[in-house]
Amino acid sequence: MTTSIPTPWTAEQFEAKLREKEKCYHIFHPFHIAMNSGQCTKAQIQGWVLNRFYYQIMIPMKDGAVLSNMPDKEHRRLWVQRIIDHDGIEGDGDNCDSGGIEAWIALAGAVGLRREDVLSLKRVVPGTRFAVDAYVNFARTAPWQEAVCSSLTELFAPTIHQKRLDSWPEHYPWIDASGYQYFRKRLSEARRDVDHGLRVTLEHFKTRAEQERALDILQFKLNVLWSMLDSIHVSYGIGESQSGAIARMHP
Amino acid sequence: MTTSIPTPWTAEQFEAKLREKEKCYHIFHPFHIAMNSGQCTKAQIQGWVLNRFYYQIMIPMKDGAVLSNMPDKEHRRLWVQRIIDHDGIEGDGDNCDSGGIEAWIALAGAVGLRREDVLSLKRVVPGTRFAVDAYVNFARTAPWQEAVCSSLTELFAPTIHQKRLDSWPEHYPWIDASGYQYFRKRLSEARRDVDHGLRVTLEHFKTRAEQERALDILQFKLNVLWSMLDSIHVSYGIGESQSGAIARMHP
């Protein structure tokens, strides 16, 4: 008896399989659907912004963990840009960038939160922490190519940012328009990051078993984003009828 | 100018502070309230049993991590019993115990699940994994006294097990009564474990700052249990009206 080893997918097939994972993206989470269709209260929008901030601040630490495992200078030169995108850089004119974390704090201000309420992390719900920490731990301990692969949820990010830019001003006229800079900023950055992440992934995962492992890794990262919304959903509810949900979270 | 250092609580006060944390126990989570008041469908009960199984199987690994950091044989002799309680032990007559994990699998059978569906972990939702893994990671990396302190949610466990024994047979007559052995078994085990965990905690955390740290550690563990239910809640919903929730979880 022989065991047949499945043929690897071609690069095009493999990329298509990765892109098919979009169906598990958090854009389809009930809380996110509600948020993008105008059903959230101000407190629920604020809750999402506050909680998502924990993800924002952990991402450059996650990217530092990836760098710490990355022996190739050429890859590091590309990867370090992600940290700069989040943390910003001092400079003159076009070189100056206050960074994604500051842009997120501006979003927080635009939805009516005080800077210190965001920075304190006091209202970050535990499930958000557990999910984000799982992602950082993965990046610390996995081979760097696997950590790169896990970043490929960025394949789906431009759509989610564009949809926010399209729908939020209409649904939530009370949000100051200056807050949307983060979403605009990520539209181009995510596209650039995907080119690198996709190249590494298509080159590294060669056998069918490896390619299937890559899909599992991408699913893990999709699960991180999804689970964050689970806890936000239960803590804050959706709409006026559930606006007391948070009281049960903090009895 | 002098900074006043707060006086440590007495052992009685400190224990009372720890016990006050019961107000954050997952018995007050909306999913758990619904489950204990008969509002869950069979699929929702099965979802809880399947997901909670991941916690059950990770607990002895967590306890192994605690042992790995515990230099004192007398403490290890007490702690190792927790692993035996979960994994069981071969023996004759009264010494023989098939263990808590097998008792949980029996509960799964009593609610209509097949053994292999439970063991495969395929239906464990990501948020359950992230929360439980955070607990195991804490036990691996924290000083052993802190890991012991985090186990003190057992202070509140007898009540939750007793309530299940009291209410489930009436609310869910379709559950085979043979499934309730786990809850009965834990009634006595949890009480015994608490004696040791409480003694270690009261002895180790001496200054007010340390005592407050102990409260934060207990809160972390409460958050683990709470977050598991967040994701179960979103994935399975509560009651017939939300029985399609899981379809959105796995689009």
Coordinates of C-alpha atoms in Angstrom, one line a residue:
Chain A
M1 CA 0.0 0.0 0.0
T2 CA 1.3 3.4 -0.9
T3 CA 0.4 6.7 0.7
S4 CA -0.1 9.4 -1.9
I5 CA 1.3 12.8 -1.0
P6 CA -0.9 15.6 -2.3
T7 CA 0.6 17.8 -4.9
P8 CA 1.5 21.3 -3.7
W9 CA -0.7 24.1 -4.9
T10 CA 0.8 26.5 -7.4
A11 CA 1.7 29.9 -6.1
E12 CA -1.5 31.3 -7.7
Q13 CA -3.7 28.5 -6.1
F14 CA -2.0 29.0 -2.8
E15 CA -2.5 32.7 -2.8
A16 CA -6.1 32.2 -3.8
K17 CA -6.6 29.8 -0.8
L18 CA -5.1 32.4 1.5
R19 CA -7.4 35.1 0.1
E20 CA -10.4 32.8 0.5
K21 CA -9.9 33.1 4.3
E22 CA -11.4 36.5 4.0
K23 CA -14.7 34.8 4.8
C24 CA -13.5 34.5 8.4
Y25 CA -12.4 38.1 8.7
H26 CA -13.8 40.1 11.6
I27 CA -15.7 42.3 9.2
F28 CA -18.3 39.5 9.4
H29 CA -18.4 39.5 13.3
P30 CA -21.9 40.5 14.5
F31 CA -20.4 43.4 16.5
H32 CA -18.5 44.7 13.5
I33 CA -21.5 44.4 11.2
A34 CA -23.5 46.4 13.7
M35 CA -20.8 49.0 14.0
N36 CA -20.5 49.5 10.2
S37 CA -24.2 49.7 9.7
G38 CA -24.8 52.4 12.2
Q39 CA -26.3 50.3 15.0
C40 CA -23.8 51.1 17.8
T41 CA -24.3 53.7 20.5
K42 CA -21.6 56.2 21.4
A43 CA -20.5 54.1 24.4
Q44 CA -20.2 51.0 22.1
I45 CA -18.1 52.9 19.6
Q46 CA -15.9 54.2 22.4
G47 CA -15.6 50.7 23.9
W48 CA -14.4 49.3 20.5
V49 CA -11.9 52.2 20.2
L50 CA -10.6 51.7 23.7
N51 CA -10.2 48.0 23.4
R52 CA -8.7 48.0 19.9
F53 CA -6.1 50.4 21.3
Y54 CA -4.6 47.5 23.2
Y55 CA -4.0 45.8 19.8
Q56 CA -2.5 48.9 18.4
I57 CA 0.1 49.3 21.1
M58 CA 1.0 45.6 21.1
I59 CA 1.6 45.4 17.4
P60 CA 5.0 47.1 17.4
M61 CA 6.1 44.8 20.2
K62 CA 4.9 41.9 18.2
D63 CA 6.9 43.2 15.2
G64 CA 9.9 43.6 17.5
A65 CA 9.5 39.9 18.3
V66 CA 9.5 39.0 14.6
L67 CA 12.6 41.1 14.1
S68 CA 14.3 39.3 17.0
N69 CA 13.8 36.0 15.1
M70 CA 14.7 37.3 11.6
P71 CA 18.3 36.7 10.6
D72 CA 18.2 38.3 7.2
K73 CA 19.0 42.1 7.1
E74 CA 17.1 42.6 3.8
H75 CA 13.9 41.2 5.4
R76 CA 14.5 43.3 8.6
R77 CA 14.9 46.4 6.6
L78 CA 11.4 45.9 5.2
W79 CA 9.9 44.7 8.5
V80 CA 11.2 47.6 10.7
Q81 CA 9.0 49.9 8.7
R82 CA 6.0 48.4 10.4
I83 CA 7.3 49.6 13.8
I84 CA 8.0 53.0 12.4
D85 CA 4.5 53.2 11.0
H86 CA 3.0 52.6 14.4
D87 CA 5.4 54.5 16.6
G88 CA 6.1 57.4 14.2
I89 CA 9.4 59.1 13.6
E90 CA 10.9 62.5 14.3
G91 CA 12.0 64.5 11.3
D92 CA 11.5 67.4 9.0
G93 CA 8.7 67.8 6.5
D94 CA 7.7 64.6 4.7
N95 CA 10.0 62.5 6.9
C96 CA 8.1 63.4 10.0
D97 CA 5.3 61.0 11.1
S98 CA 3.5 61.0 14.4
G99 CA 2.6 57.3 13.8
G100 CA -0.3 55.0 13.9
I101 CA -0.6 54.9 17.7
E102 CA -1.0 58.7 17.9
A103 CA -3.5 58.5 15.0
W104 CA -5.5 56.0 17.0
I105 CA -5.4 58.3 20.0
A106 CA -6.7 61.0 17.7
L107 CA -9.6 58.7 16.7
A108 CA -10.2 58.2 20.4
G109 CA -10.4 61.9 20.9
A110 CA -12.8 62.2 17.9
V111 CA -15.2 59.7 19.5
G112 CA -15.1 61.7 22.8
L113 CA -12.5 59.8 24.9
R114 CA -9.8 61.5 26.9
R115 CA -6.3 60.7 26.0
E116 CA -5.6 59.4 29.6
D117 CA -8.6 57.1 29.5
V118 CA -7.2 55.4 26.4
L119 CA -3.6 55.2 27.6
S120 CA -4.5 53.8 31.0
L121 CA -5.9 50.6 29.4
K122 CA -8.2 50.3 32.5
R123 CA -11.2 49.6 30.4
V124 CA -9.6 47.0 28.1
V125 CA -11.7 43.9 28.6
P126 CA -9.8 40.7 29.5
G127 CA -10.8 38.8 26.4
T128 CA -9.1 41.5 24.3
R129 CA -5.9 41.1 26.2
F130 CA -5.9 37.3 26.0
A131 CA -6.4 37.3 22.3
V132 CA -3.8 40.0 21.6
D133 CA -1.3 38.4 24.0
A134 CA -1.8 35.1 22.2
Y135 CA -0.7 36.8 19.0
V136 CA 2.4 38.4 20.6
N137 CA 3.4 35.0 22.1
F138 CA 3.0 33.3 18.8
A139 CA 5.4 35.9 17.2
R140 CA 7.9 35.4 20.0
T141 CA 8.1 31.6 19.7
A142 CA 7.2 30.7 16.1
P143 CA 9.7 30.7 13.2
W144 CA 9.8 34.1 11.7
Q145 CA 8.2 33.0 8.4
E146 CA 5.2 31.7 10.4
A147 CA 4.9 35.0 12.2
V148 CA 5.1 36.8 8.9
C149 CA 2.3 34.6 7.5
S150 CA 0.2 35.4 10.5
S151 CA 0.3 39.0 9.5
L152 CA -1.6 38.3 6.3
T153 CA -4.9 39.4 7.7
E154 CA -3.6 42.6 6.1
L155 CA -4.8 41.2 2.8
F156 CA -8.3 42.0 4.0
A157 CA -7.5 45.3 5.8
P158 CA -7.9 47.9 3.0
T159 CA -11.5 46.8 2.5
I160 CA -12.4 47.2 6.2
H161 CA -10.7 50.6 6.5
Q162 CA -12.4 51.8 3.3
K163 CA -15.8 50.7 4.5
R164 CA -15.3 52.6 7.8
L165 CA -14.3 55.7 5.8
D166 CA -17.4 55.3 3.6
S167 CA -20.0 54.6 6.3
W168 CA -19.0 56.1 9.6
P169 CA -19.4 59.8 8.7
E170 CA -23.0 59.1 7.7
H171 CA -23.9 56.8 10.6
Y172 CA -22.0 58.6 13.3
P173 CA -22.1 62.4 12.5
W174 CA -21.0 63.1 16.0
I175 CA -17.5 61.7 15.3
D176 CA -15.1 64.5 14.5
A177 CA -13.8 63.9 10.9
S178 CA -10.2 64.5 12.1
G179 CA -10.4 61.1 13.7
Y180 CA -10.3 59.2 10.4
Q181 CA -6.7 59.7 9.6
Y182 CA -5.7 56.3 11.0
F183 CA -8.0 54.4 8.6
R184 CA -6.7 56.5 5.6
K185 CA -3.1 55.9 6.7
R186 CA -3.5 52.2 6.8
L187 CA -5.1 51.9 3.4
S188 CA -1.7 52.4 1.7
E189 CA 0.5 50.9 4.4
A190 CA -1.4 47.6 4.6
R191 CA -1.1 47.2 0.8
R192 CA 2.7 47.7 0.9
D193 CA 3.0 45.3 3.9
V194 CA 1.0 42.6 2.2
D195 CA 3.5 42.5 -0.8
H196 CA 6.3 41.5 1.5
G197 CA 4.3 39.2 3.7
L198 CA 2.8 37.4 0.8
R199 CA 6.2 37.0 -0.9
V200 CA 7.7 35.4 2.2
T201 CA 4.7 33.1 2.7
L202 CA 4.6 31.9 -0.9
E203 CA 8.3 31.2 -0.9
H204 CA 8.5 29.5 2.5
F205 CA 5.5 27.2 2.6
K206 CA 6.3 24.7 -0.2
T207 CA 4.8 21.3 0.3
R208 CA 1.0 20.9 0.5
A209 CA 1.3 20.1 4.2
E210 CA 3.3 23.3 4.7
Q211 CA 0.8 25.3 2.7
E212 CA -2.1 23.9 4.8
R213 CA -0.1 24.9 7.9
A214 CA 0.1 28.4 6.5
L215 CA -3.7 28.5 6.2
D216 CA -4.0 27.3 9.8
I217 CA -1.7 30.1 10.9
L218 CA -3.7 32.7 9.0
Q219 CA -6.8 31.2 10.6
F220 CA -5.2 31.6 14.1
K221 CA -4.7 35.3 13.4
L222 CA -8.2 35.7 12.1
N223 CA -9.4 34.1 15.4
V224 CA -7.4 36.7 17.4
L225 CA -9.3 39.5 15.7
W226 CA -12.6 37.7 16.0
S227 CA -12.2 36.9 19.7
M228 CA -11.4 40.5 20.5
L229 CA -14.8 41.4 19.2
D230 CA -16.5 38.5 21.1
S231 CA -15.5 40.1 24.4
I232 CA -16.3 43.6 23.3
H233 CA -19.7 42.4 22.1
V234 CA -20.6 40.8 25.4
S235 CA -19.2 43.7 27.5
Y236 CA -20.8 46.5 25.6
G237 CA -23.8 44.9 23.7
I238 CA -25.2 46.2 20.5
G239 CA -27.6 49.1 20.3
E240 CA -29.6 51.0 23.0
S241 CA -31.4 47.9 24.2
Q242 CA -28.1 46.3 25.3
S243 CA -26.4 49.4 26.5
G244 CA -26.4 48.0 30.1
A245 CA -24.4 45.0 29.2
I246 CA -21.2 46.4 30.6
A247 CA -22.7 46.7 34.0
R248 CA -22.8 42.9 34.2
M249 CA -19.2 42.7 33.1
H250 CA -18.1 44.8 36.1
P251 CA -20.6 43.9 38.8
Chain B
M1 CA 7.1 65.3 53.3
T2 CA 6.6 61.7 54.2
T3 CA 4.9 59.1 52.1
S4 CA 2.6 57.0 54.3
I5 CA 2.8 53.3 53.5
P6 CA -0.6 51.7 54.1
T7 CA -0.9 49.1 56.9
P8 CA -1.2 45.5 55.7
W9 CA -4.5 43.9 56.2
T10 CA -4.8 41.3 58.9
A11 CA -5.1 37.7 57.7
E12 CA -8.8 37.9 58.3
Q13 CA -9.2 41.1 56.4
F14 CA -7.1 39.9 53.6
E15 CA -9.1 36.6 53.3
A16 CA -12.3 38.7 53.3
K17 CA -11.0 40.8 50.5
L18 CA -10.1 37.7 48.5
R19 CA -13.6 36.3 49.1
E20 CA -15.2 39.6 48.1
K21 CA -13.9 38.9 44.6
E22 CA -16.7 36.4 44.3
K23 CA -18.8 39.2 42.8
C24 CA -16.7 38.9 39.6
Y25 CA -17.1 35.1 39.4
H26 CA -18.4 33.7 36.1
I27 CA -21.5 32.5 37.9
F28 CA -22.7 36.1 37.1
H29 CA -21.8 35.9 33.4
P30 CA -25.0 36.3 31.3
F31 CA -24.3 32.9 29.6
H32 CA -23.9 31.2 32.9
I33 CA -27.0 32.8 34.4
A34 CA -29.0 31.6 31.4
M35 CA -27.5 28.1 31.6
N36 CA -28.4 27.8 35.3
S37 CA -31.9 29.1 34.9
G38 CA -32.8 26.7 32.2
Q39 CA -32.7 29.1 29.2
C40 CA -30.1 27.2 27.1
T41 CA -30.8 24.9 24.2
K42 CA -29.2 21.5 23.9
A43 CA -26.7 22.9 21.4
Q44 CA -25.8 25.6 23.8
I45 CA -25.3 23.2 26.7
Q46 CA -23.2 21.0 24.4
G47 CA -21.2 24.0 23.3
W48 CA -20.4 24.9 26.9
V49 CA -19.4 21.3 27.7
L50 CA -17.2 21.0 24.6
N51 CA -15.5 24.3 25.2
R52 CA -15.0 23.9 28.9
F53 CA -13.3 20.6 28.2
Y54 CA -10.3 22.6 26.9
Y55 CA -10.0 24.1 30.3
Q56 CA -10.3 20.7 32.0
I57 CA -7.4 19.2 29.9
M58 CA -5.1 22.2 30.4
I59 CA -5.5 22.3 34.2
P60 CA -3.2 19.4 34.9
M61 CA -0.6 20.9 32.5
K62 CA -1.0 24.2 34.4
D63 CA -0.5 22.3 37.6
G64 CA 2.6 20.7 36.2
A65 CA 3.9 24.2 35.5
V66 CA 3.3 25.1 39.1
L67 CA 5.1 22.0 40.3
S68 CA 8.0 22.9 38.0
N69 CA 8.5 26.1 39.9
M70 CA 7.9 24.8 43.4
P71 CA 11.1 24.0 45.3
D72 CA 9.5 22.7 48.5
K73 CA 8.6 19.0 48.6
E74 CA 5.9 19.4 51.2
H75 CA 4.0 21.8 49.0
R76 CA 4.6 19.6 46.0
R77 CA 3.1 16.6 47.8
L78 CA -0.1 18.6 48.3
W79 CA -0.1 20.1 44.8
V80 CA 0.5 16.9 42.9
Q81 CA -2.9 15.6 44.2
R82 CA -4.6 18.1 41.8
I83 CA -3.0 16.4 38.8
I84 CA -4.1 13.0 40.1
D85 CA -7.6 14.4 40.7
H86 CA -7.9 15.3 37.0
D87 CA -6.0 12.5 35.4
G88 CA -7.1 9.7 37.7
I89 CA -5.0 6.9 39.1
E90 CA -4.9 3.1 38.6
G91 CA -5.4 1.1 41.6
D92 CA -7.7 -1.3 43.6
G93 CA -10.9 -0.4 45.2
D94 CA -10.9 2.9 46.9
N95 CA -7.5 3.9 45.5
C96 CA -8.8 3.7 41.9
D97 CA -10.0 6.9 40.4
S98 CA -10.8 7.4 36.7
G99 CA -10.2 11.2 37.3
G100 CA -11.9 14.5 36.5
I101 CA -11.2 14.5 32.8
E102 CA -13.0 11.2 32.3
A103 CA -15.8 12.5 34.5
W104 CA -16.1 15.5 32.2
I105 CA -16.2 13.1 29.2
A106 CA -19.0 11.3 30.9
L107 CA -20.8 14.7 31.3
A108 CA -20.3 15.2 27.6
G109 CA -21.9 11.8 26.9
A110 CA -24.8 12.6 29.2
V111 CA -25.5 15.8 27.1
G112 CA -25.4 13.8 23.8
L113 CA -21.9 14.4 22.6
R114 CA -19.7 11.6 21.2
R115 CA -16.4 11.0 23.0
E116 CA -14.4 11.7 19.8
D117 CA -16.2 15.1 19.3
V118 CA -15.0 16.2 22.7
L119 CA -11.4 14.8 22.4
S120 CA -10.8 16.3 19.0
L121 CA -11.2 19.9 20.3
K122 CA -12.3 20.9 16.8
R123 CA -15.3 22.9 18.1
V124 CA -13.4 24.7 20.8
V125 CA -13.8 28.4 20.0
P126 CA -10.7 30.5 19.8
G127 CA -11.5 32.8 22.7
T128 CA -11.7 29.8 25.0
R129 CA -8.2 28.8 23.9
F130 CA -6.8 32.3 24.3
A131 CA -8.1 32.7 27.8
V132 CA -7.0 29.2 29.0
D133 CA -3.6 29.5 27.4
A134 CA -3.1 32.9 29.2
Y135 CA -3.7 31.0 32.5
V136 CA -1.2 28.3 31.6
N137 CA 1.4 30.8 30.5
F138 CA 0.9 32.7 33.7
A139 CA 1.6 29.5 35.8
R140 CA 4.7 28.8 33.7
T141 CA 6.3 32.2 34.2
A142 CA 5.0 33.6 37.6
P143 CA 6.5 32.8 41.0
W144 CA 4.8 29.6 42.3
Q145 CA 3.1 31.5 45.1
E146 CA 1.4 33.7 42.5
A147 CA 0.3 30.7 40.5
V148 CA -1.1 29.2 43.7
C149 CA -3.0 32.5 44.4
S150 CA -4.5 32.4 40.9
S151 CA -6.1 29.1 41.7
L152 CA -8.2 30.7 44.4
T153 CA -11.3 30.9 42.2
E154 CA -11.8 27.5 43.9
L155 CA -13.0 29.5 46.8
F156 CA -16.2 30.1 44.8
A157 CA -16.4 26.7 43.0
P158 CA -18.4 24.6 45.5
T159 CA -21.3 27.1 45.1
I160 CA -21.3 26.9 41.3
H161 CA -21.1 23.1 41.3
Q162 CA -23.9 22.8 43.9
K163 CA -26.1 25.2 41.9
R164 CA -25.7 23.0 38.8
L165 CA -26.5 19.9 40.8
D166 CA -29.6 21.6 42.2
S167 CA -31.0 23.2 39.0
W168 CA -29.9 21.2 35.9
P169 CA -31.9 18.0 36.6
E170 CA -35.1 20.1 36.7
H171 CA -34.2 22.4 33.8
Y172 CA -32.7 19.9 31.5
P173 CA -34.4 16.5 32.1
W174 CA -32.9 15.2 28.9
I175 CA -29.4 15.2 30.5
D176 CA -28.6 11.7 31.8
A177 CA -28.1 11.9 35.6
S178 CA -24.9 9.8 35.3
G179 CA -23.2 13.0 33.9
Y180 CA -23.3 14.9 37.2
Q181 CA -20.5 13.0 38.8
Y182 CA -17.9 15.6 37.9
F183 CA -19.7 18.4 39.8
R184 CA -20.2 16.1 42.9
K185 CA -16.5 15.1 42.8
R186 CA -15.3 18.7 42.7
L187 CA -17.5 19.8 45.7
S188 CA -15.1 18.1 48.1
E189 CA -11.8 18.4 46.1
A190 CA -12.2 22.2 45.7
R191 CA -12.7 22.6 49.4
R192 CA -9.6 20.7 50.2
D193 CA -7.5 22.6 47.6
V194 CA -8.7 25.9 48.9
D195 CA -7.2 25.2 52.3
H196 CA -3.7 24.8 50.8
G197 CA -4.0 27.7 48.3
L198 CA -5.4 30.1 50.9
R199 CA -2.6 29.2 53.4
V200 CA 0.1 29.8 50.8
T201 CA -1.5 33.1 49.8
L202 CA -2.0 34.5 53.3
E203 CA 1.6 33.6 54.2
H204 CA 3.3 34.9 51.1
F205 CA 1.6 38.2 50.4
K206 CA 2.6 40.3 53.4
T207 CA 2.7 44.0 52.7
R208 CA -0.4 45.9 51.6
A209 CA 1.1 46.3 48.1
E210 CA 1.6 42.5 47.9
Q211 CA -1.9 41.8 49.2
E212 CA -3.3 44.1 46.5
R213 CA -1.2 42.3 43.9
A214 CA -2.8 39.0 45.2
L215 CA -6.2 40.6 44.5
D216 CA -5.1 41.5 41.0
I217 CA -3.9 38.0 40.4
L218 CA -7.2 36.5 41.6
Q219 CA -9.0 39.0 39.3
F220 CA -6.8 37.8 36.4
K221 CA -8.0 34.3 36.9
L222 CA -11.6 35.4 37.3
N223 CA -11.1 37.2 33.9
V224 CA -10.0 33.9 32.3
L225 CA -13.2 32.1 33.4
W226 CA -15.3 35.1 32.4
S227 CA -13.7 35.5 28.9
M228 CA -14.2 31.8 28.1
L229 CA -17.9 32.5 28.5
D230 CA -17.8 35.6 26.3
S231 CA -16.8 33.7 23.3
I232 CA -19.1 30.8 24.0
H233 CA -21.9 33.3 24.4
V234 CA -21.2 35.0 21.1
S235 CA -20.7 31.7 19.2
Y236 CA -23.7 29.8 20.6
G237 CA -26.1 32.6 21.7
I238 CA -28.7 32.1 24.4
G239 CA -32.0 30.4 23.8
E240 CA -33.8 29.4 20.6
S241 CA -33.9 32.9 19.2
Q242 CA -30.1 33.0 19.0
S243 CA -29.5 29.4 18.1
G244 CA -28.1 30.4 14.7
A245 CA -25.3 32.4 16.2
I246 CA -22.7 29.7 15.6
A247 CA -23.3 29.9 11.9
R248 CA -21.8 33.4 11.9
M249 CA -18.8 32.2 13.9
H250 CA -18.0 29.7 11.2
P251 CA -19.1 31.4 7.9

